[in-house]
Short mmCIF file of N, CA and C in Angstrom, two decimals:
data_model
loop_
_atom_site.label_atom_id
_atom_site.label_comp_id
_atom_site.label_asym_id
_atom_site.label_seq_id
_atom_site.Cartn_x
_atom_site.Cartn_y
_atom_site.Cartn_z
N UNK A 15 0.85 -1.18 0.00
CA UNK A 15 0.00 0.00 0.00
C UNK A 15 0.88 1.23 0.00
N UNK A 16 0.51 2.21 -0.75
CA UNK A 16 1.24 3.48 -0.77
C UNK A 16 0.23 4.57 -0.46
N UNK A 17 0.40 5.22 0.65
CA UNK A 17 -0.54 6.27 1.03
C UNK A 17 0.23 7.50 1.46
N UNK A 18 -0.03 8.60 0.80
CA UNK A 18 0.62 9.84 1.25
C UNK A 18 -0.43 10.86 1.67
N UNK A 19 -1.64 10.41 1.86
CA UNK A 19 -2.71 11.30 2.31
C UNK A 19 -3.19 10.79 3.65
N UNK A 20 -2.84 11.50 4.71
CA UNK A 20 -3.16 11.05 6.05
C UNK A 20 -4.65 11.00 6.31
N UNK A 21 -5.44 11.77 5.58
CA UNK A 21 -6.89 11.74 5.76
C UNK A 21 -7.43 10.34 5.48
N UNK A 22 -6.88 9.66 4.49
CA UNK A 22 -7.32 8.30 4.18
C UNK A 22 -6.96 7.36 5.32
N UNK A 23 -5.79 7.54 5.89
CA UNK A 23 -5.36 6.68 6.99
C UNK A 23 -6.19 6.92 8.24
N UNK A 24 -6.69 8.12 8.41
CA UNK A 24 -7.55 8.41 9.56
C UNK A 24 -8.81 7.55 9.53
N UNK A 25 -9.22 7.13 8.34
CA UNK A 25 -10.44 6.34 8.23
C UNK A 25 -10.20 4.85 8.47
N UNK A 26 -8.93 4.43 8.62
CA UNK A 26 -8.65 3.02 8.87
C UNK A 26 -9.21 2.63 10.24
N UNK A 27 -9.82 1.46 10.36
CA UNK A 27 -10.25 0.99 11.69
C UNK A 27 -9.03 0.85 12.60
N UNK A 28 -9.23 1.01 13.90
CA UNK A 28 -8.10 0.98 14.84
C UNK A 28 -7.37 -0.35 14.83
N UNK A 29 -8.06 -1.44 14.47
CA UNK A 29 -7.40 -2.75 14.45
C UNK A 29 -6.76 -3.06 13.09
N UNK A 30 -6.81 -2.13 12.16
CA UNK A 30 -6.20 -2.33 10.84
C UNK A 30 -4.75 -1.87 10.91
N UNK A 31 -3.87 -2.79 11.30
CA UNK A 31 -2.47 -2.44 11.51
C UNK A 31 -1.54 -3.24 10.62
N UNK A 32 -2.03 -4.27 9.97
CA UNK A 32 -1.19 -5.13 9.16
C UNK A 32 -1.10 -4.60 7.73
N UNK A 33 -0.42 -3.49 7.57
CA UNK A 33 -0.20 -2.88 6.26
C UNK A 33 1.13 -2.15 6.28
N UNK A 34 1.61 -1.82 5.11
CA UNK A 34 2.86 -1.06 5.04
C UNK A 34 2.89 -0.26 3.75
N UNK A 35 3.98 0.43 3.51
CA UNK A 35 4.11 1.29 2.33
C UNK A 35 5.20 0.75 1.41
N UNK A 36 4.98 0.90 0.12
CA UNK A 36 5.98 0.58 -0.89
C UNK A 36 6.04 1.75 -1.86
N UNK A 37 7.11 1.81 -2.63
CA UNK A 37 7.20 2.89 -3.63
C UNK A 37 6.19 2.61 -4.74
N UNK A 38 5.81 3.68 -5.42
CA UNK A 38 4.91 3.53 -6.56
C UNK A 38 5.62 2.81 -7.70
N UNK A 39 4.89 2.04 -8.48
CA UNK A 39 5.53 1.45 -9.67
C UNK A 39 5.96 2.56 -10.62
N UNK A 40 6.98 2.29 -11.41
CA UNK A 40 7.45 3.28 -12.37
C UNK A 40 7.24 2.75 -13.78
N UNK A 41 7.28 3.64 -14.75
CA UNK A 41 7.11 3.25 -16.14
C UNK A 41 8.46 2.88 -16.75
N UNK A 42 8.42 2.01 -17.75
CA UNK A 42 9.64 1.60 -18.44
C UNK A 42 10.39 2.81 -18.96
N UNK A 43 9.65 3.79 -19.47
CA UNK A 43 10.27 4.99 -20.06
C UNK A 43 10.82 5.94 -19.00
N UNK A 44 10.47 5.74 -17.77
CA UNK A 44 10.91 6.66 -16.71
C UNK A 44 11.22 5.87 -15.44
N UNK A 45 12.15 4.95 -15.56
CA UNK A 45 12.52 4.14 -14.39
C UNK A 45 13.04 5.04 -13.26
N UNK A 46 12.68 4.70 -12.07
CA UNK A 46 13.11 5.40 -10.86
C UNK A 46 12.59 6.83 -10.76
N UNK A 47 11.54 7.16 -11.51
CA UNK A 47 10.92 8.49 -11.42
C UNK A 47 9.56 8.32 -10.76
N UNK A 48 9.35 9.04 -9.69
CA UNK A 48 8.10 8.96 -8.94
C UNK A 48 6.98 9.70 -9.67
N UNK A 49 5.77 9.34 -9.38
CA UNK A 49 4.61 10.11 -9.84
C UNK A 49 4.58 11.41 -9.05
N UNK A 50 3.83 12.37 -9.54
CA UNK A 50 3.70 13.63 -8.81
C UNK A 50 2.93 13.36 -7.53
N UNK A 51 3.50 13.73 -6.40
CA UNK A 51 2.90 13.45 -5.11
C UNK A 51 1.99 14.58 -4.66
N UNK A 52 0.71 14.35 -4.67
CA UNK A 52 -0.27 15.24 -4.06
C UNK A 52 0.11 16.72 -4.19
N UNK A 53 0.12 17.26 -5.40
CA UNK A 53 0.56 18.64 -5.56
C UNK A 53 -0.38 19.64 -4.89
N UNK A 54 0.20 20.71 -4.42
CA UNK A 54 -0.55 21.83 -3.85
C UNK A 54 -0.10 23.08 -4.58
N UNK A 55 -1.02 23.97 -4.83
CA UNK A 55 -0.71 25.18 -5.57
C UNK A 55 -1.09 26.39 -4.74
N UNK A 56 -0.18 27.33 -4.63
CA UNK A 56 -0.41 28.55 -3.89
C UNK A 56 -0.17 29.72 -4.82
N UNK A 57 -1.03 30.71 -4.75
CA UNK A 57 -0.88 31.87 -5.63
C UNK A 57 -1.63 33.05 -5.05
N UNK A 58 -1.31 34.22 -5.55
CA UNK A 58 -2.05 35.42 -5.17
C UNK A 58 -2.83 35.90 -6.39
N UNK A 59 -3.92 36.53 -6.14
CA UNK A 59 -4.75 37.04 -7.23
C UNK A 59 -4.23 38.41 -7.66
N UNK A 60 -4.27 38.66 -8.93
CA UNK A 60 -3.83 39.94 -9.47
C UNK A 60 -4.61 41.10 -8.87
N UNK A 61 -5.87 40.86 -8.56
CA UNK A 61 -6.74 41.92 -8.05
C UNK A 61 -6.61 42.14 -6.54
N UNK A 62 -5.82 41.33 -5.87
CA UNK A 62 -5.70 41.42 -4.42
C UNK A 62 -5.08 42.75 -3.99
N UNK A 63 -5.63 43.29 -2.90
CA UNK A 63 -5.05 44.50 -2.30
C UNK A 63 -3.91 44.13 -1.36
N UNK A 64 -3.74 42.84 -1.11
CA UNK A 64 -2.78 42.38 -0.10
C UNK A 64 -1.77 41.39 -0.70
N UNK A 65 -1.30 41.67 -1.90
CA UNK A 65 -0.37 40.76 -2.57
C UNK A 65 0.89 40.50 -1.75
N UNK A 66 1.46 41.56 -1.18
CA UNK A 66 2.69 41.41 -0.39
C UNK A 66 2.44 40.53 0.83
N UNK A 67 1.35 40.78 1.53
CA UNK A 67 1.03 39.98 2.72
C UNK A 67 0.74 38.53 2.33
N UNK A 68 0.00 38.35 1.26
CA UNK A 68 -0.32 37.00 0.80
C UNK A 68 0.95 36.25 0.44
N UNK A 69 1.87 36.93 -0.22
CA UNK A 69 3.12 36.28 -0.60
C UNK A 69 3.93 35.90 0.63
N UNK A 70 3.89 36.72 1.68
CA UNK A 70 4.60 36.40 2.92
C UNK A 70 4.04 35.13 3.55
N UNK A 71 2.72 34.97 3.49
CA UNK A 71 2.09 33.76 4.02
C UNK A 71 2.53 32.55 3.20
N UNK A 72 2.55 32.69 1.88
CA UNK A 72 2.98 31.59 1.02
C UNK A 72 4.44 31.24 1.31
N UNK A 73 5.28 32.26 1.46
CA UNK A 73 6.69 32.02 1.80
C UNK A 73 6.79 31.25 3.12
N UNK A 74 5.97 31.63 4.10
CA UNK A 74 6.01 30.95 5.39
C UNK A 74 5.54 29.51 5.27
N UNK A 75 4.45 29.27 4.55
CA UNK A 75 3.92 27.92 4.36
C UNK A 75 4.96 27.04 3.67
N UNK A 76 5.73 27.60 2.76
CA UNK A 76 6.74 26.84 2.03
C UNK A 76 8.11 26.85 2.70
N UNK A 77 8.21 27.48 3.86
CA UNK A 77 9.49 27.54 4.57
C UNK A 77 9.87 26.16 5.09
N UNK A 78 11.13 25.98 5.38
CA UNK A 78 11.59 24.70 5.92
C UNK A 78 10.88 24.40 7.25
N UNK A 79 10.70 25.42 8.07
CA UNK A 79 10.04 25.24 9.37
C UNK A 79 8.63 24.64 9.21
N UNK A 80 7.85 25.23 8.33
CA UNK A 80 6.47 24.75 8.14
C UNK A 80 6.43 23.42 7.40
N UNK A 81 7.29 23.25 6.40
CA UNK A 81 7.32 22.00 5.66
C UNK A 81 7.76 20.85 6.57
N UNK A 82 8.67 21.12 7.50
CA UNK A 82 9.10 20.10 8.46
C UNK A 82 7.94 19.71 9.37
N UNK A 83 7.20 20.69 9.86
CA UNK A 83 6.04 20.40 10.72
C UNK A 83 4.98 19.61 9.95
N UNK A 84 4.73 20.00 8.70
CA UNK A 84 3.74 19.29 7.88
C UNK A 84 4.21 17.88 7.58
N UNK A 85 5.48 17.71 7.29
CA UNK A 85 6.03 16.39 7.00
C UNK A 85 5.89 15.47 8.21
N UNK A 86 6.20 15.97 9.38
CA UNK A 86 6.05 15.18 10.60
C UNK A 86 4.59 14.74 10.79
N UNK A 87 3.66 15.57 10.34
CA UNK A 87 2.23 15.27 10.46
C UNK A 87 1.73 14.36 9.34
N UNK A 88 2.63 13.97 8.42
CA UNK A 88 2.25 13.05 7.36
C UNK A 88 1.85 13.70 6.06
N UNK A 89 2.27 14.93 5.84
CA UNK A 89 2.00 15.62 4.58
C UNK A 89 3.26 15.61 3.74
N UNK A 90 3.13 15.33 2.45
CA UNK A 90 4.30 15.31 1.58
C UNK A 90 4.83 16.72 1.42
N UNK A 91 6.12 16.82 1.11
CA UNK A 91 6.77 18.12 0.98
C UNK A 91 7.12 18.42 -0.47
N UNK A 92 7.19 19.69 -0.78
CA UNK A 92 7.66 20.12 -2.10
C UNK A 92 9.15 20.44 -2.06
N UNK A 93 9.72 20.46 -0.87
CA UNK A 93 11.13 20.81 -0.73
C UNK A 93 12.02 19.61 -1.06
N UNK A 94 13.15 19.89 -1.67
CA UNK A 94 14.16 18.88 -1.92
C UNK A 94 15.12 18.92 -0.74
N UNK A 95 14.64 18.49 0.40
CA UNK A 95 15.38 18.61 1.65
C UNK A 95 15.30 17.26 2.37
N UNK A 96 16.43 16.61 2.55
CA UNK A 96 16.45 15.28 3.15
C UNK A 96 15.91 15.26 4.57
N UNK A 97 16.24 16.28 5.35
CA UNK A 97 15.75 16.34 6.74
C UNK A 97 14.22 16.35 6.77
N UNK A 98 13.62 17.15 5.91
CA UNK A 98 12.16 17.26 5.85
C UNK A 98 11.56 15.94 5.36
N UNK A 99 12.16 15.35 4.34
CA UNK A 99 11.64 14.07 3.80
C UNK A 99 11.73 12.95 4.84
N UNK A 100 12.85 12.88 5.55
CA UNK A 100 13.04 11.81 6.54
C UNK A 100 12.09 11.96 7.74
N UNK A 101 11.58 13.15 7.97
CA UNK A 101 10.67 13.40 9.09
C UNK A 101 9.24 12.97 8.77
N UNK A 102 8.98 12.53 7.53
CA UNK A 102 7.62 12.20 7.10
C UNK A 102 6.94 11.24 8.08
N UNK A 103 5.81 11.67 8.60
CA UNK A 103 4.97 10.84 9.44
C UNK A 103 5.46 10.62 10.86
N UNK A 104 6.54 11.25 11.26
CA UNK A 104 7.13 11.02 12.58
C UNK A 104 6.13 11.25 13.71
N UNK A 105 5.24 12.23 13.56
CA UNK A 105 4.28 12.55 14.62
C UNK A 105 2.87 12.04 14.31
N UNK A 106 2.74 11.21 13.29
CA UNK A 106 1.43 10.68 12.90
C UNK A 106 1.40 9.20 13.29
N UNK A 107 0.68 8.91 14.36
CA UNK A 107 0.69 7.58 14.98
C UNK A 107 0.49 6.40 14.04
N UNK A 108 -0.38 6.54 13.06
CA UNK A 108 -0.65 5.41 12.17
C UNK A 108 0.50 5.11 11.22
N UNK A 109 1.51 5.97 11.19
CA UNK A 109 2.69 5.73 10.35
C UNK A 109 3.87 5.18 11.15
N UNK A 110 3.72 5.08 12.46
CA UNK A 110 4.82 4.57 13.28
C UNK A 110 5.13 3.13 12.87
N UNK A 111 6.42 2.88 12.63
CA UNK A 111 6.86 1.54 12.26
C UNK A 111 6.63 1.18 10.80
N UNK A 112 6.11 2.11 10.02
CA UNK A 112 5.85 1.84 8.61
C UNK A 112 7.05 2.25 7.76
N UNK A 113 7.14 1.70 6.58
CA UNK A 113 8.24 1.97 5.66
C UNK A 113 8.01 3.30 4.94
N UNK A 114 8.09 4.39 5.69
CA UNK A 114 7.82 5.71 5.11
C UNK A 114 8.89 6.15 4.11
N UNK A 115 10.05 5.51 4.14
CA UNK A 115 11.08 5.83 3.14
C UNK A 115 10.61 5.52 1.73
N UNK A 116 9.62 4.67 1.60
CA UNK A 116 9.09 4.30 0.27
C UNK A 116 8.53 5.51 -0.47
N UNK A 117 8.03 6.48 0.27
CA UNK A 117 7.42 7.64 -0.35
C UNK A 117 8.39 8.40 -1.24
N UNK A 118 9.62 8.51 -0.81
CA UNK A 118 10.63 9.27 -1.55
C UNK A 118 11.72 8.35 -2.13
N UNK A 119 11.44 7.07 -2.26
CA UNK A 119 12.42 6.12 -2.77
C UNK A 119 12.88 6.49 -4.18
N UNK A 120 11.94 6.81 -5.05
CA UNK A 120 12.28 7.21 -6.42
C UNK A 120 12.54 8.71 -6.49
N UNK A 121 13.16 9.15 -7.57
CA UNK A 121 13.40 10.57 -7.79
C UNK A 121 12.09 11.28 -8.07
N UNK A 122 12.03 12.55 -7.73
CA UNK A 122 10.83 13.34 -8.00
C UNK A 122 10.69 13.60 -9.49
N UNK A 123 9.46 13.59 -9.95
CA UNK A 123 9.19 13.93 -11.35
C UNK A 123 9.45 15.42 -11.54
N UNK A 124 9.90 15.79 -12.72
CA UNK A 124 10.11 17.21 -13.01
C UNK A 124 8.77 17.92 -13.06
N UNK A 125 8.70 19.16 -12.59
CA UNK A 125 7.43 19.90 -12.65
C UNK A 125 6.96 20.07 -14.10
N UNK A 126 5.67 20.13 -14.26
CA UNK A 126 5.10 20.35 -15.58
C UNK A 126 5.45 21.75 -16.06
N UNK A 127 5.51 21.90 -17.36
CA UNK A 127 5.79 23.22 -17.94
C UNK A 127 4.65 24.17 -17.59
N UNK A 128 4.96 25.45 -17.55
CA UNK A 128 3.93 26.46 -17.27
C UNK A 128 2.83 26.39 -18.32
N UNK A 129 1.64 26.67 -17.92
CA UNK A 129 0.50 26.66 -18.83
C UNK A 129 0.68 27.76 -19.87
N UNK A 130 0.42 27.44 -21.11
CA UNK A 130 0.55 28.40 -22.21
C UNK A 130 -0.42 29.55 -21.98
N UNK A 131 0.08 30.77 -21.97
CA UNK A 131 -0.73 31.96 -21.70
C UNK A 131 -1.85 32.15 -22.73
N UNK A 132 -1.72 31.53 -23.91
CA UNK A 132 -2.74 31.67 -24.95
C UNK A 132 -3.96 30.78 -24.67
N UNK A 133 -3.82 29.82 -23.77
CA UNK A 133 -4.95 28.94 -23.45
C UNK A 133 -5.98 29.68 -22.60
N UNK A 134 -7.21 29.25 -22.69
CA UNK A 134 -8.28 29.85 -21.90
C UNK A 134 -8.09 29.48 -20.44
N UNK A 135 -8.11 30.46 -19.55
CA UNK A 135 -7.96 30.13 -18.13
C UNK A 135 -9.17 29.34 -17.62
N UNK A 136 -8.91 28.45 -16.68
CA UNK A 136 -9.97 27.63 -16.10
C UNK A 136 -10.22 28.15 -14.69
N UNK A 137 -11.41 28.70 -14.44
CA UNK A 137 -11.71 29.22 -13.09
C UNK A 137 -11.64 28.12 -12.03
N UNK A 138 -11.17 28.47 -10.85
CA UNK A 138 -10.98 27.50 -9.77
C UNK A 138 -12.26 26.74 -9.43
N UNK A 139 -13.42 27.38 -9.55
CA UNK A 139 -14.65 26.68 -9.17
C UNK A 139 -14.94 25.48 -10.06
N UNK A 140 -14.38 25.47 -11.26
CA UNK A 140 -14.57 24.32 -12.14
C UNK A 140 -13.59 23.21 -11.82
N UNK A 141 -12.48 23.57 -11.19
CA UNK A 141 -11.46 22.57 -10.87
C UNK A 141 -11.70 21.97 -9.49
N UNK A 142 -11.92 22.82 -8.49
CA UNK A 142 -12.04 22.35 -7.11
C UNK A 142 -13.40 22.59 -6.48
N UNK A 143 -14.35 23.10 -7.21
CA UNK A 143 -15.64 23.40 -6.59
C UNK A 143 -15.59 24.71 -5.83
N UNK A 144 -14.66 25.58 -6.13
CA UNK A 144 -14.56 26.88 -5.48
C UNK A 144 -13.61 26.85 -4.31
N UNK A 145 -12.77 27.84 -4.19
CA UNK A 145 -11.75 27.86 -3.14
C UNK A 145 -12.32 27.71 -1.73
N UNK A 146 -13.43 28.38 -1.38
CA UNK A 146 -13.92 28.21 -0.01
C UNK A 146 -14.33 26.78 0.31
N UNK A 147 -14.76 26.03 -0.70
CA UNK A 147 -15.19 24.65 -0.46
C UNK A 147 -14.09 23.65 -0.79
N UNK A 148 -12.97 24.10 -1.25
CA UNK A 148 -11.88 23.22 -1.66
C UNK A 148 -11.34 22.46 -0.45
N UNK A 149 -11.38 21.13 -0.49
CA UNK A 149 -10.90 20.33 0.63
C UNK A 149 -9.44 20.60 0.94
N UNK A 150 -8.65 20.80 -0.10
CA UNK A 150 -7.24 21.08 0.10
C UNK A 150 -7.04 22.38 0.86
N UNK A 151 -7.80 23.40 0.49
CA UNK A 151 -7.71 24.70 1.16
C UNK A 151 -8.10 24.55 2.63
N UNK A 152 -9.17 23.83 2.88
CA UNK A 152 -9.63 23.63 4.25
C UNK A 152 -8.59 22.85 5.05
N UNK A 153 -8.03 21.80 4.46
CA UNK A 153 -7.01 21.01 5.13
C UNK A 153 -5.79 21.86 5.46
N UNK A 154 -5.36 22.66 4.49
CA UNK A 154 -4.21 23.54 4.70
C UNK A 154 -4.51 24.55 5.81
N UNK A 155 -5.67 25.14 5.75
CA UNK A 155 -6.03 26.15 6.75
C UNK A 155 -6.03 25.56 8.15
N UNK A 156 -6.60 24.38 8.31
CA UNK A 156 -6.63 23.74 9.63
C UNK A 156 -5.23 23.37 10.10
N UNK A 157 -4.42 22.83 9.18
CA UNK A 157 -3.09 22.36 9.57
C UNK A 157 -2.18 23.48 10.01
N UNK A 158 -2.31 24.64 9.38
CA UNK A 158 -1.35 25.71 9.63
C UNK A 158 -1.91 26.91 10.40
N UNK A 159 -3.19 26.92 10.65
CA UNK A 159 -3.81 28.09 11.28
C UNK A 159 -3.13 28.47 12.60
N UNK A 160 -2.92 27.50 13.47
CA UNK A 160 -2.30 27.79 14.77
C UNK A 160 -0.90 28.35 14.64
N UNK A 161 -0.09 27.72 13.77
CA UNK A 161 1.28 28.19 13.61
C UNK A 161 1.34 29.55 12.93
N UNK A 162 0.47 29.78 11.97
CA UNK A 162 0.45 31.08 11.30
C UNK A 162 0.06 32.16 12.28
N UNK A 163 -0.95 31.87 13.11
CA UNK A 163 -1.41 32.85 14.09
C UNK A 163 -0.25 33.22 15.03
N UNK A 164 0.46 32.21 15.53
CA UNK A 164 1.56 32.47 16.44
C UNK A 164 2.69 33.24 15.76
N UNK A 165 3.02 32.87 14.53
CA UNK A 165 4.11 33.52 13.81
C UNK A 165 3.84 34.98 13.53
N UNK A 166 2.62 35.29 13.07
CA UNK A 166 2.32 36.67 12.67
C UNK A 166 1.81 37.53 13.83
N UNK A 167 1.55 36.93 14.96
CA UNK A 167 1.14 37.68 16.14
C UNK A 167 2.31 38.38 16.78
N UNK A 168 3.52 37.84 16.56
CA UNK A 168 4.74 38.40 17.18
C UNK A 168 5.00 39.82 16.76
#
């Protein structure tokens, strides 16, 4: 089993302990290249009055400090940082004793090329059902709200 989404593991019955993690299979054309792991996208809107503040929040969310905390909680990282990768699942009980090294066993896939500016933009509500209802946004907000509050309160 390969699971990098802790929400799925939260639904496991408490007696479901006989499982482990393996690396994802790779394609013949791309041996040792991992699939894209649960991508997250952060951006500011052109129309925002708070672009600088929004960018500071994004910088903080992507900082080593926050990525390390998220990794320990069982969230995959976008950083190419061995310390952060090795911390994966350390504080998430259902991952204790599991082969979490499998998650990063293969090399990361290269990011996709930027979307061609000539293509028609796709509004977020068609992709995620709208940002306020986006499960990823809600998950991110819950995971980081306390730390963000403490960091920016100083």
